[in-house]
mmCIF file of C-alpha atoms in Angstrom:
data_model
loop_
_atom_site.group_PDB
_atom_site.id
_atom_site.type_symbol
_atom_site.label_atom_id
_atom_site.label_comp_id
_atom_site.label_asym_id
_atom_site.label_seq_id
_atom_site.Cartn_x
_atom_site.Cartn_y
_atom_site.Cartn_z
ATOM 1 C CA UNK A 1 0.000 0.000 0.000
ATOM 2 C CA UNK A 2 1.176 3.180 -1.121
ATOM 3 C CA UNK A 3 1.595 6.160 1.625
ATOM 4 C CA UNK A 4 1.548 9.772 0.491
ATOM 5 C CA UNK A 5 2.670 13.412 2.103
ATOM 6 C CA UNK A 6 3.001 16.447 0.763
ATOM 7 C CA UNK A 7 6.144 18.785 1.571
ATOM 8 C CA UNK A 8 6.466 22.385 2.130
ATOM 9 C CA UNK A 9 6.801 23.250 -1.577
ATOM 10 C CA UNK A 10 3.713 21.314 -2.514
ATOM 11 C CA UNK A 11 5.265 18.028 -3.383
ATOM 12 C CA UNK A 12 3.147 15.003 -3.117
ATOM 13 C CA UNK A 13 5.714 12.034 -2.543
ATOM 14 C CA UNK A 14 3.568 8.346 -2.843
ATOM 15 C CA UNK A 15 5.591 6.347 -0.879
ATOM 16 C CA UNK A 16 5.708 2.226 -1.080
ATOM 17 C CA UNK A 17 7.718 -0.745 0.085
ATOM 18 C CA UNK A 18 10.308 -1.439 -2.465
ATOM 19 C CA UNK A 19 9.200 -5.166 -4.533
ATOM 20 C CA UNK A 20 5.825 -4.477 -3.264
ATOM 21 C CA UNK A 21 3.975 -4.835 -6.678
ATOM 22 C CA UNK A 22 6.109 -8.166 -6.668
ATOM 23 C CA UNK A 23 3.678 -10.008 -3.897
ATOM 24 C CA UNK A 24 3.680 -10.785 -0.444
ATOM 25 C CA UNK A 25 5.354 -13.707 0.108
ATOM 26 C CA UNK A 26 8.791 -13.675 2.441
ATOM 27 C CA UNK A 27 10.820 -13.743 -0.512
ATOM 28 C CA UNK A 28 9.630 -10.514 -1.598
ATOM 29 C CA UNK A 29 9.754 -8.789 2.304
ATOM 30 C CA UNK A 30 12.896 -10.008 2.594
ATOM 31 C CA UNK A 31 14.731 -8.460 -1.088
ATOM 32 C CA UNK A 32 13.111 -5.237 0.548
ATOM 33 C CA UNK A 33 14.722 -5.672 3.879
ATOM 34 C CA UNK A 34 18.070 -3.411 4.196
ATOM 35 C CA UNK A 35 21.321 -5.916 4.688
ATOM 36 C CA UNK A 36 22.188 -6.286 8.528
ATOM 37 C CA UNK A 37 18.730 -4.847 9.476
ATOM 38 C CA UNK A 38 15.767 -6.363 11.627
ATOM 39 C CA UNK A 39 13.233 -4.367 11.268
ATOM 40 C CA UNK A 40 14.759 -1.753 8.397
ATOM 41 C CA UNK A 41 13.306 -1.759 4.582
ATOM 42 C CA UNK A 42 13.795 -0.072 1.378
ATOM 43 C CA UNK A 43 10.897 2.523 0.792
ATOM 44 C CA UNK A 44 10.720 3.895 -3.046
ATOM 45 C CA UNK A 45 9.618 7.276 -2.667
ATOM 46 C CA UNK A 46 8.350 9.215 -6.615
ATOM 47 C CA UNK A 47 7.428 12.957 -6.666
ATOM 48 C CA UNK A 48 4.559 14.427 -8.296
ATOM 49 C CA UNK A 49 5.646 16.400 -11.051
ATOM 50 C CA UNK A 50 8.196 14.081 -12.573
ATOM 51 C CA UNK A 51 11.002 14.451 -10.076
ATOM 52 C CA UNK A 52 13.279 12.023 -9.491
ATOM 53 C CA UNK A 53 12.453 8.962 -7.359
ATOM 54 C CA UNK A 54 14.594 8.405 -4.032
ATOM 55 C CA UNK A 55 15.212 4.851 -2.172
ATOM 56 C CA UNK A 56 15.295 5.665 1.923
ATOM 57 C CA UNK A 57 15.821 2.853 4.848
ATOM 58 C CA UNK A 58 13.036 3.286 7.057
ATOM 59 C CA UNK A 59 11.694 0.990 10.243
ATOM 60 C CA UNK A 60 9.270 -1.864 9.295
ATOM 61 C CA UNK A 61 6.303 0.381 10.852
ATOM 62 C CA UNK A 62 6.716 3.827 8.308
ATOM 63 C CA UNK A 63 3.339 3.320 6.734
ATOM 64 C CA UNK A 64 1.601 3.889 10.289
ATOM 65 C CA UNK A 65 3.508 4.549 12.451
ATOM 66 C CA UNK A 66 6.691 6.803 10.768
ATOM 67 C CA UNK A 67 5.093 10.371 11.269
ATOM 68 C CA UNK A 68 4.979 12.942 7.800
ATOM 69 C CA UNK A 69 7.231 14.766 9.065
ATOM 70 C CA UNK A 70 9.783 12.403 9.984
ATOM 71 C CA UNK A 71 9.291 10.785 6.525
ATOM 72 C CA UNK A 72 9.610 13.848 4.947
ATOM 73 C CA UNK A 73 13.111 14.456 6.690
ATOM 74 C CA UNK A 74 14.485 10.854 5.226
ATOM 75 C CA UNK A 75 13.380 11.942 1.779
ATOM 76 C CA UNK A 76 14.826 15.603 1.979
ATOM 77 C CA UNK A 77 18.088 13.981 3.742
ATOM 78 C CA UNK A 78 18.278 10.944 0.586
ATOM 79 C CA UNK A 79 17.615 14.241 -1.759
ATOM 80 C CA UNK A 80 20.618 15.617 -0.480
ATOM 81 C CA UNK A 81 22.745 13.531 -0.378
ATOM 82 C CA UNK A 82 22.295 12.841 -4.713
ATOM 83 C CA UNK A 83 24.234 14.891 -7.178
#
């Protein structure tokens, strides 16, 4: 399920589990977990507006319990960090 906020310059991000369109199966949670992590997963994040797509690490609650803000940070921080 996709998750979507919208930043201070009127960005809507839609947020989702990376290899979530793949299926649910452990396979699938597990290619999206991040190496060494418990409870850490890949999150695709794509910008209205045609923007460039970022990949953040988040904890395995973000889509309820990550607040907008906070998710907003990680994107702004992975944003960054890219040339």
């Amino acid at each position: 399920m996709a998750r979507e906020v919208t930043d201070s310059d009127g960005i809507t991000w839609s947020c989702i589990q990376a290899f979530a369109g793949l299926g649910k199966d452990a396979e699938k949670t597990e290619a999206a977990r991040v190496d060494g992590s418990r409870n850490r997963f890949h999150v695709v994040c794509t910008p209205s507006g045609g923007a460039k797509s970022v990949r953040v690490e988040l904890p395995g609650d973000w889509e309820k319990g990550l607040s907008d803000e906070a998710l907003l940070r990680a994107i702004h921080e992975e944003l960054a960090r890219q040339p």
